[in-house]
Amino acid sequence: MVSSDASIETGAGVVNPSPNGVNRTNVEGSSLMNAPDQLLRIRLDEDPANPVVTVSGEIDVTSAPMLERVLRQALAPNPRTVVVDMTGVSFLGSAGITVLAAAAQQCRELPRVVASYPVRRPLEITGADTLFVLCDSLDTALAATRS
């Protein structure tokens, strides 16, 4: 038995069980030779009905596999959709778009993506924005999953 303040090491990061039944996984990694200014941070709130993946940093060819692992974990219980909060993302490369598109194919409903300008712009330019419901805030994205 694990107490509510314990941490469990998983393949994707550290899972922190919470009293309300929503597990939180924190993942940190570097997208460029462990340079501290290039860190990618990912948190997964494993709510079975509405998993929320919060991402900050840069998503490029070296960091996209980390995002892919966490999205797979979020989608493993086969939720209706997933919310991906990318307001803290400062760069989204083609590898990140590919990972998001693959995750979208696994959802029964379009994923909700809370997009900063550096995320929204490449999604719109490539036409990948049609694979998601782009939202301006996490509250809007969560409300959209309930409707």
mmCIF file of C-alpha atoms in Angstrom:
data_model
loop_
_atom_site.group_PDB
_atom_site.id
_atom_site.type_symbol
_atom_site.label_atom_id
_atom_site.label_comp_id
_atom_site.label_asym_id
_atom_site.label_seq_id
_atom_site.Cartn_x
_atom_site.Cartn_y
_atom_site.Cartn_z
ATOM 1 C CA MET A 1 0.000 0.000 0.000
ATOM 2 C CA VAL A 2 1.320 3.424 -0.933
ATOM 3 C CA SER A 3 0.469 6.473 1.136
ATOM 4 C CA SER A 4 -0.944 9.537 -0.628
ATOM 5 C CA ASP A 5 2.291 11.504 -0.237
ATOM 6 C CA ALA A 6 4.546 8.794 -1.699
ATOM 7 C CA SER A 7 6.067 8.832 -5.166
ATOM 8 C CA ILE A 8 6.161 5.847 -7.464
ATOM 9 C CA GLU A 9 8.842 5.647 -10.145
ATOM 10 C CA THR A 10 7.447 4.626 -13.551
ATOM 11 C CA GLY A 11 8.893 4.402 -17.033
ATOM 12 C CA ALA A 12 7.525 7.840 -17.838
ATOM 13 C CA GLY A 13 8.466 9.615 -14.611
ATOM 14 C CA VAL A 14 7.304 9.904 -11.037
ATOM 15 C CA VAL A 15 3.680 9.159 -10.207
ATOM 16 C CA ASN A 16 2.300 10.943 -7.174
ATOM 17 C CA PRO A 17 -0.980 9.375 -6.017
ATOM 18 C CA SER A 18 -3.475 11.925 -4.781
ATOM 19 C CA PRO A 19 -6.401 11.515 -2.406
ATOM 20 C CA ASN A 20 -8.997 12.229 -5.151
ATOM 21 C CA GLY A 21 -7.832 9.276 -7.249
ATOM 22 C CA VAL A 22 -6.069 11.349 -9.923
ATOM 23 C CA ASN A 23 -2.441 10.323 -10.306
ATOM 24 C CA ARG A 24 0.071 12.956 -11.352
ATOM 25 C CA THR A 25 3.161 12.003 -13.332
ATOM 26 C CA ASN A 26 6.008 14.479 -13.663
ATOM 27 C CA VAL A 27 8.566 13.989 -16.400
ATOM 28 C CA GLU A 28 11.643 16.063 -17.003
ATOM 29 C CA GLY A 29 14.171 15.646 -19.721
ATOM 30 C CA SER A 30 16.435 17.612 -21.930
ATOM 31 C CA SER A 31 16.015 18.183 -25.611
ATOM 32 C CA LEU A 32 19.619 19.290 -26.131
ATOM 33 C CA MET A 33 22.591 17.745 -24.341
ATOM 34 C CA ASN A 34 21.170 18.388 -20.859
ATOM 35 C CA ALA A 35 21.312 22.160 -21.318
ATOM 36 C CA PRO A 36 19.135 23.536 -18.505
ATOM 37 C CA ASP A 37 17.510 26.146 -20.756
ATOM 38 C CA GLN A 38 16.303 23.426 -23.147
ATOM 39 C CA LEU A 39 14.338 21.301 -20.666
ATOM 40 C CA LEU A 40 11.013 19.803 -21.569
ATOM 41 C CA ARG A 41 8.663 19.303 -18.642
ATOM 42 C CA ILE A 42 5.564 17.144 -18.834
ATOM 43 C CA ARG A 43 2.949 16.444 -16.168
ATOM 44 C CA LEU A 44 0.175 13.891 -16.559
ATOM 45 C CA ASP A 45 -2.960 14.111 -14.438
ATOM 46 C CA GLU A 46 -4.323 10.602 -14.875
ATOM 47 C CA ASP A 47 -8.028 11.217 -14.462
ATOM 48 C CA PRO A 48 -9.624 8.197 -16.201
ATOM 49 C CA ALA A 49 -12.383 10.352 -17.701
ATOM 50 C CA ASN A 50 -10.270 13.367 -18.719
ATOM 51 C CA PRO A 51 -6.503 12.885 -18.642
ATOM 52 C CA VAL A 52 -4.624 16.190 -18.795
ATOM 53 C CA VAL A 53 -1.076 16.386 -20.137
ATOM 54 C CA THR A 54 0.669 19.667 -19.294
ATOM 55 C CA VAL A 55 3.757 20.424 -21.373
ATOM 56 C CA SER A 56 6.318 23.231 -21.160
ATOM 57 C CA GLY A 57 9.567 23.822 -22.981
ATOM 58 C CA GLU A 58 10.575 22.887 -26.516
ATOM 59 C CA ILE A 59 9.251 19.933 -28.481
ATOM 60 C CA ASP A 60 11.682 18.904 -31.189
ATOM 61 C CA VAL A 61 13.059 15.695 -32.664
ATOM 62 C CA THR A 62 14.991 14.865 -29.483
ATOM 63 C CA SER A 63 12.232 15.615 -26.968
ATOM 64 C CA ALA A 64 9.162 14.408 -28.927
ATOM 65 C CA PRO A 65 9.660 10.752 -27.853
ATOM 66 C CA MET A 66 9.181 11.807 -24.216
ATOM 67 C CA LEU A 67 5.864 13.460 -25.109
ATOM 68 C CA GLU A 68 4.884 10.359 -27.068
ATOM 69 C CA ARG A 69 5.491 8.097 -24.027
ATOM 70 C CA VAL A 70 3.365 10.271 -21.761
ATOM 71 C CA LEU A 71 0.540 10.556 -24.302
ATOM 72 C CA ARG A 72 0.533 6.766 -24.700
ATOM 73 C CA GLN A 73 0.250 6.445 -20.936
ATOM 74 C CA ALA A 74 -2.613 8.969 -20.873
ATOM 75 C CA LEU A 75 -4.453 7.118 -23.641
ATOM 76 C CA ALA A 76 -3.845 3.587 -22.324
ATOM 77 C CA PRO A 77 -7.138 3.441 -20.369
ATOM 78 C CA ASN A 78 -8.945 4.414 -23.624
ATOM 79 C CA PRO A 79 -10.471 7.720 -22.491
ATOM 80 C CA ARG A 80 -12.895 9.550 -24.771
ATOM 81 C CA THR A 81 -10.322 12.279 -25.356
ATOM 82 C CA VAL A 82 -7.285 13.926 -23.805
ATOM 83 C CA VAL A 83 -6.503 17.529 -22.905
ATOM 84 C CA VAL A 84 -2.995 18.706 -23.775
ATOM 85 C CA ASP A 85 -2.100 22.013 -22.113
ATOM 86 C CA MET A 86 0.719 23.473 -24.217
ATOM 87 C CA THR A 87 0.603 27.060 -22.961
ATOM 88 C CA GLY A 88 4.153 26.657 -21.663
ATOM 89 C CA VAL A 89 5.559 25.375 -24.976
ATOM 90 C CA SER A 90 7.942 27.797 -26.668
ATOM 91 C CA PHE A 91 8.693 25.670 -29.762
ATOM 92 C CA LEU A 92 6.768 22.944 -31.593
ATOM 93 C CA GLY A 93 8.642 21.191 -34.378
ATOM 94 C CA SER A 94 7.393 18.695 -36.937
ATOM 95 C CA ALA A 95 8.280 15.746 -34.679
ATOM 96 C CA GLY A 96 5.971 17.147 -32.004
ATOM 97 C CA ILE A 97 3.176 17.673 -34.532
ATOM 98 C CA THR A 98 3.578 14.041 -35.630
ATOM 99 C CA VAL A 99 3.303 12.833 -32.017
ATOM 100 C CA LEU A 100 0.163 14.931 -31.440
ATOM 101 C CA ALA A 101 -1.407 13.686 -34.694
ATOM 102 C CA ALA A 102 -0.735 10.051 -33.746
ATOM 103 C CA ALA A 103 -2.345 10.620 -30.342
ATOM 104 C CA ALA A 104 -5.376 12.231 -32.015
ATOM 105 C CA GLN A 105 -5.942 9.042 -34.018
ATOM 106 C CA GLN A 106 -6.243 7.069 -30.779
ATOM 107 C CA CYS A 107 -8.984 9.282 -29.319
ATOM 108 C CA ARG A 108 -12.701 8.740 -29.856
ATOM 109 C CA GLU A 109 -13.167 12.537 -29.845
ATOM 110 C CA LEU A 110 -10.805 15.259 -31.032
ATOM 111 C CA PRO A 111 -8.179 16.030 -28.378
ATOM 112 C CA ARG A 112 -8.398 19.433 -26.732
ATOM 113 C CA VAL A 113 -5.145 21.374 -27.138
ATOM 114 C CA VAL A 114 -4.576 24.537 -25.133
ATOM 115 C CA ALA A 115 -2.238 26.259 -27.543
ATOM 116 C CA SER A 116 0.235 29.072 -27.071
ATOM 117 C CA TYR A 117 1.127 31.059 -30.197
ATOM 118 C CA PRO A 118 4.306 28.977 -30.814
ATOM 119 C CA VAL A 119 2.050 25.893 -30.847
ATOM 120 C CA ARG A 120 -0.978 27.285 -32.663
ATOM 121 C CA ARG A 121 1.026 28.773 -35.542
ATOM 122 C CA PRO A 122 2.714 25.556 -36.801
ATOM 123 C CA LEU A 123 -0.509 23.585 -36.307
ATOM 124 C CA GLU A 124 -2.401 26.097 -38.453
ATOM 125 C CA ILE A 125 0.321 26.389 -41.126
ATOM 126 C CA THR A 126 0.500 22.610 -41.581
ATOM 127 C CA GLY A 127 -3.267 22.100 -41.442
ATOM 128 C CA ALA A 128 -2.870 19.844 -38.406
ATOM 129 C CA ASP A 129 -5.142 22.188 -36.433
ATOM 130 C CA THR A 130 -8.112 20.289 -37.914
ATOM 131 C CA LEU A 131 -7.093 17.229 -35.857
ATOM 132 C CA PHE A 132 -7.729 19.025 -32.554
ATOM 133 C CA VAL A 133 -10.080 21.366 -30.765
ATOM 134 C CA LEU A 134 -7.787 24.340 -30.124
ATOM 135 C CA CYS A 135 -8.647 26.122 -26.884
ATOM 136 C CA ASP A 136 -7.464 29.386 -25.366
ATOM 137 C CA SER A 137 -7.464 28.173 -21.761
ATOM 138 C CA LEU A 138 -7.391 24.999 -19.720
ATOM 139 C CA ASP A 139 -10.814 25.826 -18.272
ATOM 140 C CA THR A 140 -12.280 26.065 -21.791
ATOM 141 C CA ALA A 141 -10.678 22.757 -22.788
ATOM 142 C CA LEU A 142 -11.962 20.976 -19.686
ATOM 143 C CA ALA A 143 -15.452 22.409 -20.200
ATOM 144 C CA ALA A 144 -15.379 21.174 -23.814
ATOM 145 C CA THR A 145 -14.703 17.621 -22.616
ATOM 146 C CA ARG A 146 -17.839 17.698 -20.476
ATOM 147 C CA SER A 147 -20.197 18.811 -23.243
#
